Coordinates of C-alpha atoms and ligand atoms in Angstrom, one line a residue:
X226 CA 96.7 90.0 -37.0
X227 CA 99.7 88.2 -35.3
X228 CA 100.4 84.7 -37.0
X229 CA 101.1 82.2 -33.8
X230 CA 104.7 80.2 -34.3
X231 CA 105.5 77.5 -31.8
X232 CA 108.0 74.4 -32.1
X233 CA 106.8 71.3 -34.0
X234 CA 107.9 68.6 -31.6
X235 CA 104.6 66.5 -32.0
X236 CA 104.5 66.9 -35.9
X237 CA 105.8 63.2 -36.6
X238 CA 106.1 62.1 -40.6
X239 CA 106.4 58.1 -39.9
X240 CA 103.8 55.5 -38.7
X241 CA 103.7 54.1 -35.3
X242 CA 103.7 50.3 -35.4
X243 CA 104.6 48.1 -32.4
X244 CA 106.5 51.2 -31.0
X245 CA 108.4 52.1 -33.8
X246 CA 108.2 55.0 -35.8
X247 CA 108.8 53.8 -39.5
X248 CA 108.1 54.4 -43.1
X249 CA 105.8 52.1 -45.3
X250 CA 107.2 48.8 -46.4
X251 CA 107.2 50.2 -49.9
X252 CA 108.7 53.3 -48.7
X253 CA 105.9 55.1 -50.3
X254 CA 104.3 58.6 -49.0
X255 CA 101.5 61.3 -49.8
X256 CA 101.3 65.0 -49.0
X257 CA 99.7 66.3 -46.3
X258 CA 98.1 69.9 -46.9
X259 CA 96.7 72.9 -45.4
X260 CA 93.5 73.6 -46.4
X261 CA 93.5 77.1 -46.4
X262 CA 96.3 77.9 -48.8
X263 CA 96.9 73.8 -49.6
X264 CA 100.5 73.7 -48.6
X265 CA 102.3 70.7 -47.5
X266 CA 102.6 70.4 -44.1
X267 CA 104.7 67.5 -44.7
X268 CA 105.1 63.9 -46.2
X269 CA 103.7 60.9 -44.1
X270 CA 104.0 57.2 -45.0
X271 CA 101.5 55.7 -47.6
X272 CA 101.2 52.3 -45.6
X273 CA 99.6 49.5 -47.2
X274 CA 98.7 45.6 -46.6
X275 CA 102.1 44.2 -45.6
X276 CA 102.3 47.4 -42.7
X277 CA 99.2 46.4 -41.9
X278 CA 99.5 43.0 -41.1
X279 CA 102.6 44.1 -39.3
X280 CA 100.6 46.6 -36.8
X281 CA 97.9 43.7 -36.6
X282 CA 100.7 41.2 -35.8
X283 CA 102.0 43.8 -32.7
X284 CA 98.3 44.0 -31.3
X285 CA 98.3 40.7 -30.9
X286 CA 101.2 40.2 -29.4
X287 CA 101.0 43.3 -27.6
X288 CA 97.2 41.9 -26.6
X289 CA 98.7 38.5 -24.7
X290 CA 100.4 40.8 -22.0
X291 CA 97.8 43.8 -22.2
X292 CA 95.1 41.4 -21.5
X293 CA 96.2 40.6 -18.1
X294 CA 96.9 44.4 -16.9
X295 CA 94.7 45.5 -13.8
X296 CA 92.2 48.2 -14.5
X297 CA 94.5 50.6 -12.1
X298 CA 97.2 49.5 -13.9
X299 CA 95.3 50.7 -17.5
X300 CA 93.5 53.7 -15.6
X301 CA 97.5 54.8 -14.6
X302 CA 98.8 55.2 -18.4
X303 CA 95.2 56.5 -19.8
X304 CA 95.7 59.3 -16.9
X305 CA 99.4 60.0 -17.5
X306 CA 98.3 60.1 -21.9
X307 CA 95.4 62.3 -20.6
X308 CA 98.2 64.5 -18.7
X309 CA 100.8 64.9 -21.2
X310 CA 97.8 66.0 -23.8
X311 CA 96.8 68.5 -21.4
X312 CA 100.1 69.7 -21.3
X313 CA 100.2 69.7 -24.8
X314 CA 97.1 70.7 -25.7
X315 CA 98.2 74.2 -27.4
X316 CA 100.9 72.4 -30.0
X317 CA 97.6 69.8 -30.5
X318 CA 95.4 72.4 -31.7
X319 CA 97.9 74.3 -33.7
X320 CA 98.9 70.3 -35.7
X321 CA 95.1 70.2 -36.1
X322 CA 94.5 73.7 -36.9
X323 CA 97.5 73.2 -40.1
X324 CA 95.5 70.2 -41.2
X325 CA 92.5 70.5 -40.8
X326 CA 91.8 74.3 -41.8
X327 CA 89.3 75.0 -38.5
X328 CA 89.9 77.7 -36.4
X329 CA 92.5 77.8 -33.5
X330 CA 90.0 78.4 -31.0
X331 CA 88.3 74.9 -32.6
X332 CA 90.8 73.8 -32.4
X333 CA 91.6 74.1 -28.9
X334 CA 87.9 73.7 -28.1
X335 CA 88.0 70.2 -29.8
X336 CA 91.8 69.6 -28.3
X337 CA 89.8 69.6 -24.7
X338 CA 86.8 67.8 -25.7
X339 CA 88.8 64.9 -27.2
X340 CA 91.0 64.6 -23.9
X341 CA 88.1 64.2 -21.8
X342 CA 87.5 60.9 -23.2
X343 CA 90.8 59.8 -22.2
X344 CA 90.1 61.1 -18.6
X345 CA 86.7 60.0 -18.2
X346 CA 87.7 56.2 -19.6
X347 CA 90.9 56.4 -17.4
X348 CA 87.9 56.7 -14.4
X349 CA 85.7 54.0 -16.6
X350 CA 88.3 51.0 -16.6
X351 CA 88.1 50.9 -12.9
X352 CA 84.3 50.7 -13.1
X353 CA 84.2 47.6 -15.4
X354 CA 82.7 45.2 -13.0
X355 CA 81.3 41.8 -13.5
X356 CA 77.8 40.4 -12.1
X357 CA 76.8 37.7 -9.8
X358 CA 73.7 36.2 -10.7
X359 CA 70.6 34.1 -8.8
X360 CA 70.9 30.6 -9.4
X361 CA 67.1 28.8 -9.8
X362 CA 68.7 25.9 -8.4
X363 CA 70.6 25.5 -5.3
X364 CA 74.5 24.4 -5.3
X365 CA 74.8 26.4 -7.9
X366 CA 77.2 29.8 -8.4
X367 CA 76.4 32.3 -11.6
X368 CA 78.7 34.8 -13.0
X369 CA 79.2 37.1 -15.4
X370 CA 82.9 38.5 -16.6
X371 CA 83.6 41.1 -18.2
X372 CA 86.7 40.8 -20.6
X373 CA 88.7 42.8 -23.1
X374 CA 87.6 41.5 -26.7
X375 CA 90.8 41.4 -28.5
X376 CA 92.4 43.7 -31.3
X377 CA 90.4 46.6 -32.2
X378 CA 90.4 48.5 -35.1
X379 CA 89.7 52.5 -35.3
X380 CA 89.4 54.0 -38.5
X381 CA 88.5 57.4 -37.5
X382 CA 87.8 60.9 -40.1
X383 CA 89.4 64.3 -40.8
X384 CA 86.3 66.9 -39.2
X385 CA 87.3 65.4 -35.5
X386 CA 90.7 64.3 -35.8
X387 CA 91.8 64.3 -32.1
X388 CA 88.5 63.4 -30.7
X389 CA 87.4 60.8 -32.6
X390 CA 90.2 59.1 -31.8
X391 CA 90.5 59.3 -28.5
X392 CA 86.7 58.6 -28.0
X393 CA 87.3 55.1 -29.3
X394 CA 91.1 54.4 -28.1
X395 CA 90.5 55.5 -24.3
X396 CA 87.5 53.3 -24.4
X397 CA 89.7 50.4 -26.0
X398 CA 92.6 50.5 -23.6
X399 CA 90.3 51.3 -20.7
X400 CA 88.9 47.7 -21.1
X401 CA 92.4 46.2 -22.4
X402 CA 92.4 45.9 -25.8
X403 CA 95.1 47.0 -28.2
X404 CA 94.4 48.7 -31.3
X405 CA 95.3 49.7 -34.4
X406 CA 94.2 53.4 -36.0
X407 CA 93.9 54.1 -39.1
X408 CA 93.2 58.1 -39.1
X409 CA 91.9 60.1 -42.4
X410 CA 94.4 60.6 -45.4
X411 CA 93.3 64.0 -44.6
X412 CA 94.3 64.3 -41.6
X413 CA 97.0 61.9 -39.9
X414 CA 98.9 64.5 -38.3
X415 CA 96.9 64.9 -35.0
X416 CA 96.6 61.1 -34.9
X417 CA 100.7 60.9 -34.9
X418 CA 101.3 63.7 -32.3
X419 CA 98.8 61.5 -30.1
X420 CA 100.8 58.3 -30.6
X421 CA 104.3 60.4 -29.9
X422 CA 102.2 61.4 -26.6
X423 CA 101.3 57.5 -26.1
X424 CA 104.8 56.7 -26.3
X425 CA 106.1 58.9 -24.5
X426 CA 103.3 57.9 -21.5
X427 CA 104.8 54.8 -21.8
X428 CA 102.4 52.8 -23.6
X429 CA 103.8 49.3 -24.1
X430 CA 104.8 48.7 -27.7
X431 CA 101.9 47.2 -30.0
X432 CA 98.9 48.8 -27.6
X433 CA 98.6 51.7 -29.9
X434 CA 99.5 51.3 -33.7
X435 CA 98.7 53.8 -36.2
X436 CA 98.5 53.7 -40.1
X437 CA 98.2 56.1 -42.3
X438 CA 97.3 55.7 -46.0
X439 CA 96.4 57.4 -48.8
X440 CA 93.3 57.6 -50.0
X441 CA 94.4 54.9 -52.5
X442 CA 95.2 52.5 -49.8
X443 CA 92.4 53.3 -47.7
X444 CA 90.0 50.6 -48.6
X445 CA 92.8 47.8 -48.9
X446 CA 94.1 49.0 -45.5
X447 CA 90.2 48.8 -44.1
X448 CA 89.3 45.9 -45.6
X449 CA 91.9 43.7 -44.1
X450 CA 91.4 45.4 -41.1
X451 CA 87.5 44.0 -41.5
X452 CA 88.7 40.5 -42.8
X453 CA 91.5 39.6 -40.8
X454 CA 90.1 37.1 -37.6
X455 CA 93.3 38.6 -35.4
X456 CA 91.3 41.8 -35.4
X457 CA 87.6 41.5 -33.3
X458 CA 86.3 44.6 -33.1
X459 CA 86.2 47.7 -35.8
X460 CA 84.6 51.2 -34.8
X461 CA 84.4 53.4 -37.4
X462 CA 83.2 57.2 -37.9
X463 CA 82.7 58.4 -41.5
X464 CA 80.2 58.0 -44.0
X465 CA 77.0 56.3 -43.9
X466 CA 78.2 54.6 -47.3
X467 CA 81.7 53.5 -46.3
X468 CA 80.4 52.7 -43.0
X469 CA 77.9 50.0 -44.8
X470 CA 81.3 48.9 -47.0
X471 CA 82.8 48.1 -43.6
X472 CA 79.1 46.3 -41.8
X473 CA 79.3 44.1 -45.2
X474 CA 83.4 43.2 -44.9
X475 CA 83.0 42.3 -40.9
X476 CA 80.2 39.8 -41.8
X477 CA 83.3 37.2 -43.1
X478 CA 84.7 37.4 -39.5
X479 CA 81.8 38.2 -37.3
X480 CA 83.5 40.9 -36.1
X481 CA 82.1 43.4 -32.9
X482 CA 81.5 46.9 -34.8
X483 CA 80.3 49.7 -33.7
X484 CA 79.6 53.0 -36.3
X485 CA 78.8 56.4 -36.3
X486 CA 77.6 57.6 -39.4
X487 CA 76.1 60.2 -40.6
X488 CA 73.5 62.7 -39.7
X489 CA 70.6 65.0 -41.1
X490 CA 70.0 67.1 -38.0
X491 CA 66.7 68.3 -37.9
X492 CA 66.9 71.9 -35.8
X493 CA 63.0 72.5 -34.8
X494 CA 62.1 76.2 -34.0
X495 CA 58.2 75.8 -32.2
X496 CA 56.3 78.9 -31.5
X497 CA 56.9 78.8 -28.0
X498 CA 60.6 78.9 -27.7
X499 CA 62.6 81.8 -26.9
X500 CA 64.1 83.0 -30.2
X501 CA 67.4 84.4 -28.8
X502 CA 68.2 80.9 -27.4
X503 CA 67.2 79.8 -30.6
X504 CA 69.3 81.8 -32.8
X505 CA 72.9 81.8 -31.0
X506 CA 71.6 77.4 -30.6
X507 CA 71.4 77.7 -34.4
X508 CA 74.4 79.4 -35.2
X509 CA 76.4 77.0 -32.9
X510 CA 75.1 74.0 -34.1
X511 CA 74.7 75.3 -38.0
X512 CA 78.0 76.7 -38.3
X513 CA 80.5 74.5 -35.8
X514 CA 83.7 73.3 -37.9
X515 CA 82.2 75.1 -41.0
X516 CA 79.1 73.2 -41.4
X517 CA 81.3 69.8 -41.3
X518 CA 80.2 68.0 -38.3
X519 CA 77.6 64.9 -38.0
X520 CA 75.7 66.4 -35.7
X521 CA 75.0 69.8 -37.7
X522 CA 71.7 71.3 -37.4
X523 CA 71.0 70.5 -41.3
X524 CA 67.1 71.3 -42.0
X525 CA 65.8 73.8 -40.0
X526 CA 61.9 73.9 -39.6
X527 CA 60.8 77.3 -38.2
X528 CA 57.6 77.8 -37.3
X529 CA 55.5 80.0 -39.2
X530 CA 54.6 82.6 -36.8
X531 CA 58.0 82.9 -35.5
X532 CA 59.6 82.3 -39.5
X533 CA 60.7 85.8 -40.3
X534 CA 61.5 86.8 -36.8
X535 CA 64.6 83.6 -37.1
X536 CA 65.4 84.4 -40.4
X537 CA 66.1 88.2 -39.3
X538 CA 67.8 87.6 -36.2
X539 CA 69.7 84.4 -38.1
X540 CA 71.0 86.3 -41.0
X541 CA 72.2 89.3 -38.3
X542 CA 74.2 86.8 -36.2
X543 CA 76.0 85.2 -40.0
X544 CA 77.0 88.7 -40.7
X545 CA 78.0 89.9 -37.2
X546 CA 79.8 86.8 -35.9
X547 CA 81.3 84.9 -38.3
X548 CA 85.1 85.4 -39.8
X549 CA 85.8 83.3 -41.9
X550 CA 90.1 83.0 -43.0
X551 CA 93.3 81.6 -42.4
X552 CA 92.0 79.5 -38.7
X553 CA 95.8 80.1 -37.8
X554 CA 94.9 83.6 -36.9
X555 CA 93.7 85.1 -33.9
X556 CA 89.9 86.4 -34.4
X557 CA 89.2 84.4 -37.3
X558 CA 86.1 81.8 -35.8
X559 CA 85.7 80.0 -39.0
X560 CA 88.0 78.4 -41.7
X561 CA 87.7 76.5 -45.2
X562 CA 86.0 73.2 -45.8
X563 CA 88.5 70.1 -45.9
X564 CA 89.1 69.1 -49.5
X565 CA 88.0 70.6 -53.0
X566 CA 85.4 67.8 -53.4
X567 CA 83.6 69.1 -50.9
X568 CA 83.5 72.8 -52.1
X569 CA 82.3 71.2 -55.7
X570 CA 79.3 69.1 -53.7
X571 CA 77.8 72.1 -51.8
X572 CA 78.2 74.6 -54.8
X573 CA 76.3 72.1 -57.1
X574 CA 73.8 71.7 -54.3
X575 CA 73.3 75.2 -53.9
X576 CA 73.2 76.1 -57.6
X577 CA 70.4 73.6 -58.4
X578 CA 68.3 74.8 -55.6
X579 CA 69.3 78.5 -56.8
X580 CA 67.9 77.1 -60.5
X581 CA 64.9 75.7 -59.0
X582 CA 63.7 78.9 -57.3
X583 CA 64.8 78.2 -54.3
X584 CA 65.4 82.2 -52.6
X585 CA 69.4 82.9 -51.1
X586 CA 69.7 85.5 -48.1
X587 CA 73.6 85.5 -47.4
X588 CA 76.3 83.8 -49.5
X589 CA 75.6 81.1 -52.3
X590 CA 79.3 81.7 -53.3
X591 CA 83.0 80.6 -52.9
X592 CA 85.4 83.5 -51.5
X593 CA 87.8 83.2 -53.7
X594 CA 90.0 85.6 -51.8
X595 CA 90.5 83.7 -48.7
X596 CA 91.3 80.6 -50.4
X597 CA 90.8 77.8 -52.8
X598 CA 88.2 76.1 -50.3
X599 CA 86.0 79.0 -48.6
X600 CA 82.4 79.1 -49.3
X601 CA 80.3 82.0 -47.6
X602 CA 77.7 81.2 -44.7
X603 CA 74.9 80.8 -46.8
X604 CA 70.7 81.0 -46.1
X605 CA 68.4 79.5 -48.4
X606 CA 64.4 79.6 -47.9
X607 CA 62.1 78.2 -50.6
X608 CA 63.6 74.7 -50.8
X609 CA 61.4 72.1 -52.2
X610 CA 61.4 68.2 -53.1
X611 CA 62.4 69.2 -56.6
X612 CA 66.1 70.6 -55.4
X613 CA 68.8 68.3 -54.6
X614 CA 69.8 69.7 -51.4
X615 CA 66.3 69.2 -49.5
X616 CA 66.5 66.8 -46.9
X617 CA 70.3 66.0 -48.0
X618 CA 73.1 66.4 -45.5
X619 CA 75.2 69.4 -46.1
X620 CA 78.6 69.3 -44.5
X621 CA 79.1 72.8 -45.0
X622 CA 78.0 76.6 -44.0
X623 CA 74.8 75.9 -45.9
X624 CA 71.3 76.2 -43.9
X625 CA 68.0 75.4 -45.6
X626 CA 64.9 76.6 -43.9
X627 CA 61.5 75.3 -44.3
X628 CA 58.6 76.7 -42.4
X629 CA 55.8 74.4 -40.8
X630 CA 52.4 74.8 -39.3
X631 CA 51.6 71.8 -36.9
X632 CA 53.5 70.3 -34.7
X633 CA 52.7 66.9 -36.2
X634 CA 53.4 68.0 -39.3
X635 CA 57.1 68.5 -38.2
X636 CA 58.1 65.7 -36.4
X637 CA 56.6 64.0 -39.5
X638 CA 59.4 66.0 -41.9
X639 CA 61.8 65.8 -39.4
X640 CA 61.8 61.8 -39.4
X641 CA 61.3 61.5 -43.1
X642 CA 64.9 60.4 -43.4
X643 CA 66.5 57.2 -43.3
X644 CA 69.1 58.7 -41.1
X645 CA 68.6 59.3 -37.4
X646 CA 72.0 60.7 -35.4
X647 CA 71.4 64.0 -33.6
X648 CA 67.8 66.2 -33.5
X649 CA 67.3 69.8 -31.6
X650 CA 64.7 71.8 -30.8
X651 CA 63.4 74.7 -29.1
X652 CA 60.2 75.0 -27.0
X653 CA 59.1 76.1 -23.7
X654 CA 56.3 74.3 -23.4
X655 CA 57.2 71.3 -20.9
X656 CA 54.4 68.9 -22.3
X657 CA 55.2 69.4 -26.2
X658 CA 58.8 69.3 -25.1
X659 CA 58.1 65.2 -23.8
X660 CA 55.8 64.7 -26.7
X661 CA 58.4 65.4 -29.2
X662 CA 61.5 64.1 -27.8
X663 CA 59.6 60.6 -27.5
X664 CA 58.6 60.8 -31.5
X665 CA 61.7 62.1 -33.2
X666 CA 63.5 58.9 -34.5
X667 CA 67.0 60.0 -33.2
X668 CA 69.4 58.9 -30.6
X669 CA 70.5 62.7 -29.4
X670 CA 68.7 65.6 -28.8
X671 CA 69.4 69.1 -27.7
X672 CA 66.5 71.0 -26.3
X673 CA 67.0 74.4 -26.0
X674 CA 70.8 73.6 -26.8
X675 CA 72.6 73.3 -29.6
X676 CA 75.9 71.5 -28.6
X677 CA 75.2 68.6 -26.8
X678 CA 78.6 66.5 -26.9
X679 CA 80.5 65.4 -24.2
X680 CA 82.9 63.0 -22.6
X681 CA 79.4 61.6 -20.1
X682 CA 76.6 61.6 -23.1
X683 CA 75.8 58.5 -24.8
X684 CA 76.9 59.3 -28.3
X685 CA 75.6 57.5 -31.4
X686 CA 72.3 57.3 -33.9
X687 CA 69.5 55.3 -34.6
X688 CA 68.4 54.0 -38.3
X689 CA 71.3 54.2 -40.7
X690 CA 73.0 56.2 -38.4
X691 CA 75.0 53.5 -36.2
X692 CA 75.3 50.5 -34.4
X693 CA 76.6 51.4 -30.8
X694 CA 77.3 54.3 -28.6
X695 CA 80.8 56.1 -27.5
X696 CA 81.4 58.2 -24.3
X697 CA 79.6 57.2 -21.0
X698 CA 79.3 54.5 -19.3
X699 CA 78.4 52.4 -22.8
X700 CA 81.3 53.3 -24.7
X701 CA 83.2 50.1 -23.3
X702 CA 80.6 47.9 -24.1
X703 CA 82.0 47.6 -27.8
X704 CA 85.3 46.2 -26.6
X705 CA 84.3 44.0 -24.2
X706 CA 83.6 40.1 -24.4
X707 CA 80.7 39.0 -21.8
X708 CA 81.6 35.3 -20.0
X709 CA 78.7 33.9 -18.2
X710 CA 80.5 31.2 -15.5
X711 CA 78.5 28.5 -13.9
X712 CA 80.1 26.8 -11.4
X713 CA 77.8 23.6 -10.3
X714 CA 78.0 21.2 -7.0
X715 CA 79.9 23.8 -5.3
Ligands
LIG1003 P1 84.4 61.5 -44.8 O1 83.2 61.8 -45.7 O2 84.3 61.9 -43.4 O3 85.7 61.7 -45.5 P2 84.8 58.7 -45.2 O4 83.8 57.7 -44.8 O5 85.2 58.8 -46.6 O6 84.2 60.0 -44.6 O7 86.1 58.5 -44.4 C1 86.2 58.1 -43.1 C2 87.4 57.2 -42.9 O8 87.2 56.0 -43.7 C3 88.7 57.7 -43.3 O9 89.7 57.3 -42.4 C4 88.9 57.1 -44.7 O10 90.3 56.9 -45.1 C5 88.3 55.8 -44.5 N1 87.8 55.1 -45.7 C6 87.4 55.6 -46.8 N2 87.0 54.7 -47.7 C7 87.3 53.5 -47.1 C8 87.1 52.1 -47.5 N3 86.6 51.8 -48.6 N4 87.4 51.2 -46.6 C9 87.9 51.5 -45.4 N5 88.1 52.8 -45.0 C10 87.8 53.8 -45.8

């Protein structure tokens, strides 16, 4: 195959604070590296504390002016950032593709997911409307503003680079905040070609800042971000445990937050669904970004009269659709996982359940030949409470299948978790299809499909899954501040 070379111009190696592009104050940097062969990409600043407070400085400043912008005025520059990444989009997904390791056509797949947000928030800010309220007394005028909270902070993760970020920025601008980003040490590279795009839509300097650290800065970097009263709102995606880090640091300040966290996706096979929408739902929702998504199907319960019929048709589909290689290639759908740790976690997981009796179908090993980070699609059936990996979330090609017998018996399963983001399931049965949606302790749920994201859905979890929801019509809420007016004797 052909590799694809295009010109760099969005591949920036400096942070982006109050519309500069500079180095850390220290001059410090780290590597960042391909995941598929881990070469550097290139050098990018290892900011700390003082940039920090620099980039939170800007926001505020930038946040005086910003403040008093008209929604058209904010819908204007989200529409011409949304533009420039649509032209754009191909150099986007091949920066993300370098740094992240997915597949080009995941890339570009993700590329035009994440820039819906900035068009459909570039639509929202002009829909940000206030309330007039009864009075119970007359003489008396109520009112309820809407306005822009303040700073916000974005610290954002390497499996969505592009999205993630613009999910929570063209929310922020739309209702007139300025923020700062801090993006993954894995992957700040997409973040930067977004701010180069910002600038160059003529963002005024200090709406969008951007940080990048190392993983050694990291929790410095976020917890002044959480402790600093300049800064009123943090939204975070990443871990449920450094998202409970972040809940604890915002208490200081009383800080706005909104998470997303992670998920344990149940993906619910009943004996009335059709299998074939089934399958190609599992394989989407299994297997999208190599297993590393919050939303991946990550205990599938099959029902027992339709259990060896999936598993069949399932283990065809691995072995007839999925390449996994170099994602820089054409034809190659799947690429490594992000980061050595993460090959180590789902080998031990795998090996324990192996050890345990648990019975593999496909994979259970690292392919060595693509690359230092490539484990095989893998099937696993037999997994009990004595393994490690049941009921744990994954992030990676791994799918564990359990077979059930009632339908009470698996919603029961499904919500045995303290973790509730995204749920799917396949049925054609209209009744058990209300039944079940109202009694799985989730906030999402695909029925009958397995990717359910996009720029309109409400996205977020219940349990330890989140606080809040991005996209839609919601996904302002978290930046804006609520006024109630009464205006008496009038
Ligand atoms: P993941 O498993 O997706 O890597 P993390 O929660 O570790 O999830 O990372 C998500 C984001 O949180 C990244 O930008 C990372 O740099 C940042 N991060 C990690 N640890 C901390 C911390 N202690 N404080 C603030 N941010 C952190």
């Amino acid at each position: 195959p052909s590799r694809i070379v295009r010109s760099m111009s969005l591949l920036k190696s400096q942070g982006y604070i109050n519309g500069k592009w500079v180095p850390a104050s220290t001059g410090e940097t780290f590597a960042v590296c391909n995941p598929v062969n881990n070469s550097i990409i290139t050098e990018v600043p290892d900011m700390s504390v003082e940039d920090t407070t620099q980039a939170i400085d800007a926001a505020k400043k930038a946040f005086q002016r910003f403040r008093t912008t008209t929604a058209k005025e904010r819908s204007d520059l989200l529409r011409c950032w949304y533009n420039l990444m649509l032209q754009s989009s191909e150099e986007l997904a091949e920066i993300l593709t370098k740094e992240n390791g997915k597949s080009l056509a995941e890339s570009r797949a993700e590329i035009k997911y994440g820039n819906s947000f900035v068009e459909w928030f570039s639509e929202e800010s002009r829909r940000i409307n206030g309330e007039v309220l009864q009075a119970p007394v007359r003489n008396r005028k109520l009112l309820i503003l809407k306005q822009p909270i303040g700073v916000a902070a974005l610290i954002t993760p390497w499996n969505f680079p592009h999205a993630m970020i613009t999910r929570k920025a063209g929310a922020a601008i739309a209702a007139g905040c300025t923020c700062i980003i801090k993006p993954s040490e894995d992957t700040p590279l997409t973040a930067l070609a977004l701010g180069k795009l910002a600038e160059d839509a003529g963002f005024p300097p200090g709406v969008i800042n951007i940080v990048t650290t190392s993983p050694k800065n990291s929790a410095v970097v976020g917890k002044l971000l959480c402790e600093s009263t300049d800064v009123r709102a943090l939204s975070f995606t990443g871990s449920t445990a450094v998202g409970k880090i972040l809940y604890n640091q915002c208490a200081s300040t009383v800080k706005r937050i909104g998470l997303e966290l992670g998920g344990n996706a149940p993906f619910i096979i009943f004996e009335k669904a059709n299998m074939d929408l089934a399958v190609a739902g599992a394989m989407a929702s299994k297997f999208r970004n190599t297993g590393q998504t919050c939303v991946s199907a990550n205990r599938f319960y099959v029902h027992d009269k339709r259990f060896d019929e999936f598993l069949q048709k399932f283990k065809e589909k691995i072995s007839g659709e999925i390449k996994m290689g170099d994602g820089s290639l054409e034809g190659i759908t799947h690429g490594p996982l992000i980061k050595s740790s993460q090959v180590e976690t789902i080998e031990c997981l795998v090996n324990d359940a192996l050890e345990k009796g648990a019975k593999l179908h496909c994979g259970g090993k690292r392919l060595d030949n693509l690359g230092p980070l490539f484990y095989a699609p893998t099937v696993l059936t037999d997994v009990d409470e004595s393994m490690e990996i049941y009921g744990k979330e994954i992030f990676g090609p791994v799918a564990v299948i359990h077979r059930f017998k009632s339908e009470e018996d698996v919603v029961k399963m499904a919500n045995s978790v303290p973790v509730g983001l995204a749920g799917y399931f396949y049925s054609e049965d209209l009744s058990q299809i209300f039944r079940v949606t109202e009694k799985l302790e989730v906030g999402m749920i695909g029925v009958n499909e397995g990717i359910i994201s996009c720029a309109e859905a409400a996205f977020g979890g219940v349990k330890e899954s989140g606080i809040g929801r991005e996209g839609s019509t919601h996904g302002i809420e978290d930046f804006l501040d609520i006024k109630y007016l009464c205006i008496g004797n009038v």
